[in-house]
PDB file of C-alpha atoms in Angstrom:
ATOM      1  CA  MET A   1      39.166 163.472-102.953  1.00 71.00           C
ATOM      2  CA  ARG A   2      39.286 164.059-106.092  1.00 78.00           C
ATOM      3  CA  GLU A   3      39.729 167.459-107.810  1.00 75.00           C
ATOM      4  CA  THR A   4      36.616 167.517-109.520  1.00 80.00           C
ATOM      5  CA  ASP A   5      34.630 166.702-106.287  1.00 84.00           C
ATOM      6  CA  PHE A   6      35.890 170.191-104.794  1.00 88.00           C
ATOM      7  CA  ILE A   7      33.664 173.020-105.508  1.00 90.00           C
ATOM      8  CA  SER A   8      35.604 176.098-105.203  1.00 90.00           C
ATOM      9  CA  GLY A   9      32.680 178.769-105.001  1.00 90.00           C
ATOM     10  CA  PHE A  10      31.336 176.739-102.279  1.00 92.00           C
ATOM     11  CA  ALA A  11      34.644 177.265-100.158  1.00 93.00           C
ATOM     12  CA  LYS A  12      34.990 181.055-101.029  1.00 93.00           C
ATOM     13  CA  GLY A  13      31.283 181.572 -99.550  1.00 93.00           C
ATOM     14  CA  LEU A  14      32.574 179.907 -96.499  1.00 94.00           C
ATOM     15  CA  SER A  15      35.684 181.795 -96.332  1.00 94.00           C
ATOM     16  CA  VAL A  16      33.499 184.991 -96.485  1.00 95.00           C
ATOM     17  CA  ILE A  17      31.564 183.767 -93.626  1.00 94.00           C
ATOM     18  CA  GLU A  18      34.531 183.151 -91.603  1.00 91.00           C
ATOM     19  CA  ALA A  19      36.068 186.721 -91.902  1.00 93.00           C
ATOM     20  CA  PHE A  20      33.614 187.896 -89.575  1.00 93.00           C
ATOM     21  CA  ASP A  21      34.249 188.189 -86.095  1.00 87.00           C
ATOM     22  CA  ALA A  22      33.798 189.984 -82.911  1.00 80.00           C
ATOM     23  CA  ALA A  23      36.638 192.456 -83.871  1.00 85.00           C
ATOM     24  CA  ASN A  24      35.357 192.664 -87.590  1.00 90.00           C
ATOM     25  CA  PRO A  25      31.431 192.611 -87.149  1.00 93.00           C
ATOM     26  CA  ARG A  26      30.972 194.674 -90.183  1.00 95.00           C
ATOM     27  CA  LEU A  27      32.796 194.631 -93.530  1.00 96.00           C
ATOM     28  CA  SER A  28      32.909 196.245 -96.604  1.00 96.00           C
ATOM     29  CA  ILE A  29      33.701 194.383 -99.929  1.00 96.00           C
ATOM     30  CA  THR A  30      37.340 195.833 -99.782  1.00 96.00           C
ATOM     31  CA  ASP A  31      37.599 194.442 -96.379  1.00 96.00           C
ATOM     32  CA  ILE A  32      36.447 191.019 -97.312  1.00 96.00           C
ATOM     33  CA  SER A  33      38.766 190.723-100.420  1.00 96.00           C
ATOM     34  CA  ARG A  34      41.724 191.635 -97.928  1.00 95.00           C
ATOM     35  CA  ILE A  35      40.823 189.303 -95.177  1.00 95.00           C
ATOM     36  CA  THR A  36      40.368 186.160 -97.462  1.00 95.00           C
ATOM     37  CA  GLY A  37      42.537 187.098-100.476  1.00 96.00           C
ATOM     38  CA  LEU A  38      39.741 186.799-102.881  1.00 95.00           C
ATOM     39  CA  GLU A  39      39.462 188.943-105.878  1.00 95.00           C
ATOM     40  CA  ARG A  40      37.162 191.996-105.139  1.00 95.00           C
ATOM     41  CA  ALA A  41      34.573 190.698-107.963  1.00 96.00           C
ATOM     42  CA  THR A  42      34.481 187.446-106.383  1.00 96.00           C
ATOM     43  CA  ALA A  43      34.011 188.796-102.601  1.00 95.00           C
ATOM     44  CA  ARG A  44      31.393 190.847-104.163  1.00 95.00           C
ATOM     45  CA  ARG A  45      29.144 188.281-105.392  1.00 95.00           C
ATOM     46  CA  CYS A  46      29.868 185.985-102.327  1.00 95.00           C
ATOM     47  CA  LEU A  47      28.488 188.841-100.203  1.00 95.00           C
ATOM     48  CA  LEU A  48      25.659 189.846-102.455  1.00 95.00           C
ATOM     49  CA  THR A  49      24.553 186.065-102.430  1.00 95.00           C
ATOM     50  CA  LEU A  50      24.500 185.815 -98.400  1.00 95.00           C
ATOM     51  CA  ALA A  51      22.555 189.138 -98.383  1.00 94.00           C
ATOM     52  CA  GLN A  52      20.097 187.617-100.782  1.00 94.00           C
ATOM     53  CA  LEU A  53      19.682 184.153 -98.974  1.00 94.00           C
ATOM     54  CA  GLY A  54      19.327 186.294 -95.778  1.00 94.00           C
ATOM     55  CA  TYR A  55      22.594 185.446 -94.167  1.00 94.00           C
ATOM     56  CA  ALA A  56      24.048 188.709 -94.133  1.00 94.00           C
ATOM     57  CA  ASP A  57      22.546 192.582 -94.030  1.00 94.00           C
ATOM     58  CA  TYR A  58      23.975 195.296 -96.519  1.00 94.00           C
ATOM     59  CA  ASP A  59      23.352 199.095 -95.529  1.00 94.00           C
ATOM     60  CA  GLY A  60      24.866 199.976 -99.081  1.00 93.00           C
ATOM     61  CA  LYS A  61      28.501 199.987 -97.945  1.00 93.00           C
ATOM     62  CA  PHE A  62      29.139 197.626 -94.896  1.00 96.00           C
ATOM     63  CA  PHE A  63      27.822 194.024 -94.685  1.00 96.00           C
ATOM     64  CA  SER A  64      27.043 192.183 -91.308  1.00 95.00           C
ATOM     65  CA  LEU A  65      26.132 188.688 -90.718  1.00 94.00           C
ATOM     66  CA  SER A  66      22.243 188.504 -89.900  1.00 92.00           C
ATOM     67  CA  PRO A  67      20.794 186.012 -87.352  1.00 89.00           C
ATOM     68  CA  ARG A  68      20.106 183.549 -89.710  1.00 90.00           C
ATOM     69  CA  ILE A  69      23.440 182.629 -89.835  1.00 88.00           C
ATOM     70  CA  LEU A  70      22.883 181.052 -86.342  1.00 79.00           C
ATOM     71  CA  ARG A  71      21.342 178.305 -88.353  1.00 82.00           C
ATOM     72  CA  LEU A  72      24.697 176.926 -89.658  1.00 82.00           C
ATOM     73  CA  GLY A  73      26.158 176.601 -86.155  1.00 74.00           C
ATOM     74  CA  HIS A  74      22.681 175.195 -84.471  1.00 69.00           C
ATOM     75  CA  SER A  75      22.819 172.548 -87.008  1.00 72.00           C
ATOM     76  CA  TYR A  76      25.873 171.287 -85.630  1.00 67.00           C
ATOM     77  CA  LEU A  77      24.525 171.821 -81.950  1.00 62.00           C
ATOM     78  CA  THR A  78      21.522 169.775 -82.423  1.00 64.00           C
ATOM     79  CA  ALA A  79      23.102 167.065 -85.018  1.00 66.00           C
ATOM     80  CA  THR A  80      25.866 166.096 -82.725  1.00 71.00           C
ATOM     81  CA  PRO A  81      24.976 164.358 -79.326  1.00 82.00           C
ATOM     82  CA  LEU A  82      28.315 165.351 -77.478  1.00 87.00           C
ATOM     83  CA  PRO A  83      27.021 168.925 -76.700  1.00 87.00           C
ATOM     84  CA  ARG A  84      23.906 167.712 -75.427  1.00 87.00           C
ATOM     85  CA  LEU A  85      25.285 164.573 -73.400  1.00 88.00           C
ATOM     86  CA  LEU A  86      27.808 166.932 -71.840  1.00 92.00           C
ATOM     87  CA  GLN A  87      25.752 169.988 -70.880  1.00 92.00           C
ATOM     88  CA  PRO A  88      23.944 168.339 -67.669  1.00 93.00           C
ATOM     89  CA  PHE A  89      27.300 167.203 -66.776  1.00 93.00           C
ATOM     90  CA  LEU A  90      28.722 170.508 -66.888  1.00 95.00           C
ATOM     91  CA  ASP A  91      25.816 172.066 -64.968  1.00 94.00           C
ATOM     92  CA  GLN A  92      26.578 169.625 -61.808  1.00 94.00           C
ATOM     93  CA  LEU A  93      30.506 170.299 -62.459  1.00 95.00           C
ATOM     94  CA  SER A  94      29.798 174.131 -62.171  1.00 94.00           C
ATOM     95  CA  GLU A  95      27.204 173.527 -59.118  1.00 93.00           C
ATOM     96  CA  LYS A  96      29.979 171.609 -57.443  1.00 93.00           C
ATOM     97  CA  THR A  97      32.702 173.885 -57.679  1.00 93.00           C
ATOM     98  CA  GLY A  98      30.972 177.039 -57.499  1.00 91.00           C
ATOM     99  CA  GLU A  99      32.629 178.062 -60.902  1.00 92.00           C
ATOM    100  CA  SER A 100      32.267 178.258 -64.648  1.00 92.00           C
ATOM    101  CA  ALA A 101      32.517 174.682 -66.504  1.00 95.00           C
ATOM    102  CA  SER A 102      32.933 174.277 -70.255  1.00 95.00           C
ATOM    103  CA  ALA A 103      33.792 171.596 -72.972  1.00 96.00           C
ATOM    104  CA  SER A 104      35.519 172.336 -76.222  1.00 96.00           C
ATOM    105  CA  VAL A 105      36.920 170.365 -79.285  1.00 95.00           C
ATOM    106  CA  LEU A 106      39.837 171.399 -81.576  1.00 96.00           C
ATOM    107  CA  ASP A 107      39.280 173.023 -84.847  1.00 94.00           C
ATOM    108  CA  GLY A 108      42.570 173.714 -86.572  1.00 93.00           C
ATOM    109  CA  ASN A 109      44.708 175.911 -84.139  1.00 95.00           C
ATOM    110  CA  GLU A 110      41.626 177.010 -81.910  1.00 96.00           C
ATOM    111  CA  ILE A 111      39.179 175.460 -79.668  1.00 96.00           C
ATOM    112  CA  VAL A 112      35.452 175.857 -79.986  1.00 93.00           C
ATOM    113  CA  TYR A 113      33.204 175.817 -77.156  1.00 93.00           C
ATOM    114  CA  ILE A 114      30.554 173.269 -77.679  1.00 92.00           C
ATOM    115  CA  ALA A 115      28.942 173.456 -74.181  1.00 93.00           C
ATOM    116  CA  ARG A 116      29.073 175.661 -71.245  1.00 93.00           C
ATOM    117  CA  ALA A 117      27.745 176.260 -67.673  1.00 92.00           C
ATOM    118  CA  SER A 118      28.429 179.756 -66.515  1.00 83.00           C
ATOM    119  CA  HIS A 119      28.318 180.117 -62.811  1.00 70.00           C
ATOM    120  CA  LYS A 120      29.992 183.767 -62.985  1.00 61.00           C
ATOM    121  CA  ARG A 121      31.823 185.534 -65.658  1.00 52.00           C
ATOM    122  CA  VAL A 122      35.551 185.066 -65.107  1.00 54.00           C
ATOM    123  CA  MET A 123      36.933 186.532 -68.501  1.00 52.00           C
ATOM    124  CA  SER A 124      36.444 189.779 -70.188  1.00 53.00           C
ATOM    125  CA  ILE A 125      34.598 188.348 -73.181  1.00 61.00           C
ATOM    126  CA  ASN A 126      31.469 186.687 -73.007  1.00 72.00           C
ATOM    127  CA  LEU A 127      31.962 182.778 -73.731  1.00 83.00           C
ATOM    128  CA  ASN A 128      29.146 180.929 -75.055  1.00 84.00           C
ATOM    129  CA  PRO A 129      28.865 177.845 -77.433  1.00 87.00           C
ATOM    130  CA  GLY A 130      30.420 178.602 -80.486  1.00 86.00           C
ATOM    131  CA  SER A 131      33.198 180.892 -79.008  1.00 89.00           C
ATOM    132  CA  ARG A 132      36.674 180.296 -80.039  1.00 91.00           C
ATOM    133  CA  LEU A 133      39.983 180.690 -78.383  1.00 94.00           C
ATOM    134  CA  PRO A 134      43.488 180.187 -79.430  1.00 96.00           C
ATOM    135  CA  ALA A 135      44.623 176.618 -78.507  1.00 97.00           C
ATOM    136  CA  TYR A 136      48.312 177.437 -77.672  1.00 97.00           C
ATOM    137  CA  CYS A 137      47.541 179.349 -74.665  1.00 97.00           C
ATOM    138  CA  SER A 138      44.135 177.886 -73.289  1.00 96.00           C
ATOM    139  CA  SER A 139      43.939 174.927 -70.790  1.00 97.00           C
ATOM    140  CA  MET A 140      41.689 173.087 -72.927  1.00 98.00           C
ATOM    141  CA  GLY A 141      43.543 173.787 -76.053  1.00 98.00           C
ATOM    142  CA  ARG A 142      46.673 172.413 -74.521  1.00 98.00           C
ATOM    143  CA  VAL A 143      45.109 169.082 -73.252  1.00 98.00           C
ATOM    144  CA  LEU A 144      43.577 168.626 -76.902  1.00 98.00           C
ATOM    145  CA  LEU A 145      47.077 169.333 -78.192  1.00 98.00           C
ATOM    146  CA  ALA A 146      48.786 166.776 -75.777  1.00 98.00           C
ATOM    147  CA  ALA A 147      46.624 164.065 -76.758  1.00 97.00           C
ATOM    148  CA  MET A 148      47.873 164.198 -80.284  1.00 96.00           C
ATOM    149  CA  ASN A 149      51.299 163.085 -81.680  1.00 96.00           C
ATOM    150  CA  ASP A 150      54.250 165.292 -81.391  1.00 96.00           C
ATOM    151  CA  GLY A 151      54.465 166.197 -84.969  1.00 96.00           C
ATOM    152  CA  ASP A 152      50.887 167.036 -85.436  1.00 96.00           C
ATOM    153  CA  ALA A 153      50.849 168.933 -82.381  1.00 97.00           C
ATOM    154  CA  LYS A 154      54.022 170.982 -83.505  1.00 97.00           C
ATOM    155  CA  SER A 155      52.311 171.919 -86.752  1.00 97.00           C
ATOM    156  CA  ILE A 156      49.348 173.253 -85.169  1.00 97.00           C
ATOM    157  CA  LEU A 157      51.488 175.311 -82.827  1.00 97.00           C
ATOM    158  CA  GLU A 158      53.773 176.639 -85.583  1.00 96.00           C
ATOM    159  CA  SER A 159      50.769 177.716 -87.674  1.00 94.00           C
ATOM    160  CA  SER A 160      49.255 179.715 -84.441  1.00 95.00           C
ATOM    161  CA  ASN A 161      49.651 183.419 -83.843  1.00 94.00           C
ATOM    162  CA  ARG A 162      51.470 182.852 -80.714  1.00 96.00           C
ATOM    163  CA  LYS A 163      51.219 186.275 -79.252  1.00 95.00           C
ATOM    164  CA  ALA A 164      51.902 187.227 -75.516  1.00 95.00           C
ATOM    165  CA  ASN A 165      48.599 188.034 -74.148  1.00 94.00           C
ATOM    166  CA  THR A 166      50.292 188.560 -70.826  1.00 96.00           C
ATOM    167  CA  PRO A 167      53.598 188.453 -69.320  1.00 96.00           C
ATOM    168  CA  ASN A 168      52.820 184.937 -68.199  1.00 95.00           C
ATOM    169  CA  THR A 169      52.213 183.588 -71.890  1.00 96.00           C
ATOM    170  CA  LYS A 170      54.174 180.705 -73.104  1.00 96.00           C
ATOM    171  CA  THR A 171      54.824 181.516 -76.721  1.00 96.00           C
ATOM    172  CA  THR A 172      58.258 179.419 -78.050  1.00 97.00           C
ATOM    173  CA  ILE A 173      57.527 176.113 -79.768  1.00 97.00           C
ATOM    174  CA  ALA A 174      60.275 174.551 -77.071  1.00 97.00           C
ATOM    175  CA  GLU A 175      58.548 175.816 -74.051  1.00 97.00           C
ATOM    176  CA  LEU A 176      55.056 174.778 -75.414  1.00 98.00           C
ATOM    177  CA  MET A 177      55.984 171.585 -76.545  1.00 97.00           C
ATOM    178  CA  ALA A 178      57.534 170.696 -73.117  1.00 97.00           C
ATOM    179  CA  GLU A 179      54.350 171.968 -71.525  1.00 97.00           C
ATOM    180  CA  LEU A 180      52.448 169.293 -73.636  1.00 98.00           C
ATOM    181  CA  GLN A 181      54.683 166.844 -72.782  1.00 97.00           C
ATOM    182  CA  LEU A 182      54.077 167.358 -69.013  1.00 97.00           C
ATOM    183  CA  ILE A 183      50.256 167.678 -69.278  1.00 98.00           C
ATOM    184  CA  SER A 184      50.438 164.311 -71.385  1.00 96.00           C
ATOM    185  CA  GLU A 185      51.998 162.856 -68.272  1.00 97.00           C
ATOM    186  CA  GLN A 186      50.243 164.363 -65.518  1.00 96.00           C
ATOM    187  CA  GLY A 187      46.765 164.025 -67.177  1.00 96.00           C
ATOM    188  CA  TYR A 188      45.540 167.673 -66.947  1.00 98.00           C
ATOM    189  CA  ALA A 189      46.608 171.450 -68.067  1.00 98.00           C
ATOM    190  CA  VAL A 190      46.730 174.258 -65.685  1.00 97.00           C
ATOM    191  CA  ILE A 191      46.827 178.185 -67.138  1.00 96.00           C
ATOM    192  CA  ASP A 192      47.944 180.589 -64.526  1.00 95.00           C
ATOM    193  CA  GLN A 193      46.954 184.063 -66.118  1.00 94.00           C
ATOM    194  CA  GLU A 194      48.538 183.186 -69.759  1.00 95.00           C
ATOM    195  CA  LEU A 195      45.231 184.023 -71.806  1.00 93.00           C
ATOM    196  CA  GLU A 196      44.243 187.000 -69.462  1.00 92.00           C
ATOM    197  CA  ILE A 197      45.390 188.611 -66.414  1.00 93.00           C
ATOM    198  CA  GLY A 198      43.180 187.297 -63.537  1.00 92.00           C
ATOM    199  CA  LEU A 199      42.082 183.999 -65.120  1.00 92.00           C
ATOM    200  CA  CYS A 200      43.525 180.693 -64.303  1.00 94.00           C
ATOM    201  CA  SER A 201      41.915 177.155 -65.384  1.00 95.00           C
ATOM    202  CA  ILE A 202      42.141 173.588 -65.356  1.00 97.00           C
ATOM    203  CA  ALA A 203      41.580 171.300 -67.959  1.00 98.00           C
ATOM    204  CA  ILE A 204      41.483 167.574 -68.448  1.00 98.00           C
ATOM    205  CA  PRO A 205      40.732 165.490 -71.578  1.00 97.00           C
ATOM    206  CA  VAL A 206      37.426 163.869 -72.496  1.00 95.00           C
ATOM    207  CA  ARG A 207      37.787 160.199 -73.842  1.00 92.00           C
ATOM    208  CA  ASN A 208      35.398 157.881 -75.453  1.00 87.00           C
ATOM    209  CA  MET A 209      35.199 153.955 -74.347  1.00 84.00           C
ATOM    210  CA  ARG A 210      38.062 153.338 -77.155  1.00 86.00           C
ATOM    211  CA  GLY A 211      40.292 155.795 -75.081  1.00 89.00           C
ATOM    212  CA  THR A 212      40.306 158.105 -77.951  1.00 92.00           C
ATOM    213  CA  THR A 213      40.488 162.193 -76.623  1.00 95.00           C
ATOM    214  CA  ILE A 214      37.204 163.671 -78.143  1.00 93.00           C
ATOM    215  CA  ALA A 215      36.864 166.877 -76.285  1.00 95.00           C
ATOM    216  CA  ALA A 216      38.309 168.741 -73.039  1.00 97.00           C
ATOM    217  CA  LEU A 217      36.478 169.849 -69.985  1.00 97.00           C
ATOM    218  CA  ASN A 218      37.475 172.920 -67.975  1.00 96.00           C
ATOM    219  CA  VAL A 219      36.968 174.989 -64.971  1.00 96.00           C
ATOM    220  CA  GLY A 220      37.808 178.433 -64.939  1.00 93.00           C
ATOM    221  CA  ALA A 221      38.314 180.809 -61.958  1.00 91.00           C
ATOM    222  CA  GLN A 222      39.462 184.297 -60.882  1.00 90.00           C
ATOM    223  CA  ALA A 223      43.099 184.121 -60.093  1.00 88.00           C
ATOM    224  CA  PRO A 224      42.485 186.495 -56.794  1.00 86.00           C
ATOM    225  CA  ARG A 225      40.233 183.807 -55.336  1.00 86.00           C
ATOM    226  CA  VAL A 226      41.929 180.575 -55.768  1.00 90.00           C
ATOM    227  CA  THR A 227      45.681 179.474 -56.431  1.00 91.00           C
ATOM    228  CA  VAL A 228      46.714 177.025 -59.153  1.00 91.00           C
ATOM    229  CA  ASP A 229      47.711 174.639 -56.712  1.00 93.00           C
ATOM    230  CA  GLU A 230      44.273 174.785 -55.260  1.00 93.00           C
ATOM    231  CA  MET A 231      42.578 174.125 -58.308  1.00 95.00           C
ATOM    232  CA  VAL A 232      44.585 171.120 -58.819  1.00 96.00           C
ATOM    233  CA  THR A 233      43.583 170.021 -55.098  1.00 96.00           C
ATOM    234  CA  THR A 234      40.074 170.841 -55.231  1.00 95.00           C
ATOM    235  CA  TYR A 235      38.757 171.030 -58.787  1.00 96.00           C
ATOM    236  CA  LEU A 236      40.749 167.994 -60.339  1.00 97.00           C
ATOM    237  CA  PRO A 237      39.223 165.182 -58.319  1.00 97.00           C
ATOM    238  CA  VAL A 238      35.592 166.487 -59.080  1.00 96.00           C
ATOM    239  CA  MET A 239      36.384 167.011 -62.742  1.00 96.00           C
ATOM    240  CA  GLN A 240      37.854 163.621 -62.857  1.00 96.00           C
ATOM    241  CA  SER A 241      34.711 161.964 -61.266  1.00 94.00           C
ATOM    242  CA  THR A 242      32.499 163.887 -63.780  1.00 94.00           C
ATOM    243  CA  ARG A 243      34.824 162.446 -66.540  1.00 93.00           C
ATOM    244  CA  ASP A 244      34.599 158.947 -65.129  1.00 90.00           C
ATOM    245  CA  THR A 245      30.751 158.917 -65.297  1.00 88.00           C
ATOM    246  CA  LEU A 246      30.706 160.084 -68.891  1.00 87.00           C
ATOM    247  CA  ALA A 247      32.860 157.507 -70.017  1.00 80.00           C
ATOM    248  CA  GLY A 248      30.423 154.814 -70.265  1.00 77.00           C
ATOM    249  CA  LEU A 249      28.233 157.011 -72.442  1.00 81.00           C
ATOM    250  CA  LEU A 250      30.710 158.069 -74.858  1.00 80.00           C
ATOM    251  CA  VAL A 251      31.119 155.780 -77.830  1.00 69.00           C
TER     252      VAL A 251
END
């Protein structure tokens, strides 16, 4: 892309929107400037523009995103056929396993949920389409990373904030790369209370007819109710059957 094709003002506005999250639902101009690295005057103009267009609310000190911002995410979900295609299959998978089933894609060093069938809540946070989790410590994230070449996967891991969410969390590049190699060989990833205590999950890649991994599919369960070995023997065959049925529909 030519330098003249890049609209820096638009990019700055997007960075302001991305600064808001579950931990920062209300932010001041100073907060936005600190998080994004933008000059305070630039951050102010971006925020006031968002408020003028109805994408943000302003109480005189703090800004927060308004419901109108959902139009942006909804545009992806409605314009991209994959979430709509996957949803009925996730519903069936959840019904068969008695657990929550989800699908996600990779976005930088995070996964983004694009479809979900929630049978029962297994995490302390509520997950819905649009929710994000770190790729390095999630089963779907590791499946998607394992589908990449080693160099690209390593770069993503190095750019991640690899904190130990639990005593089980793998955080070093060496152990994560070894895990990705194992996942690539066996065709699935299992997380045993690495993302959150009490949560285990299993994920497999979803490929199109050309064999390219385009998404990941997972089932999550509460660790006290099911062991990792039981997930592999009980849930994996059902998940693979679901994927095989999907394969012919994905171009």
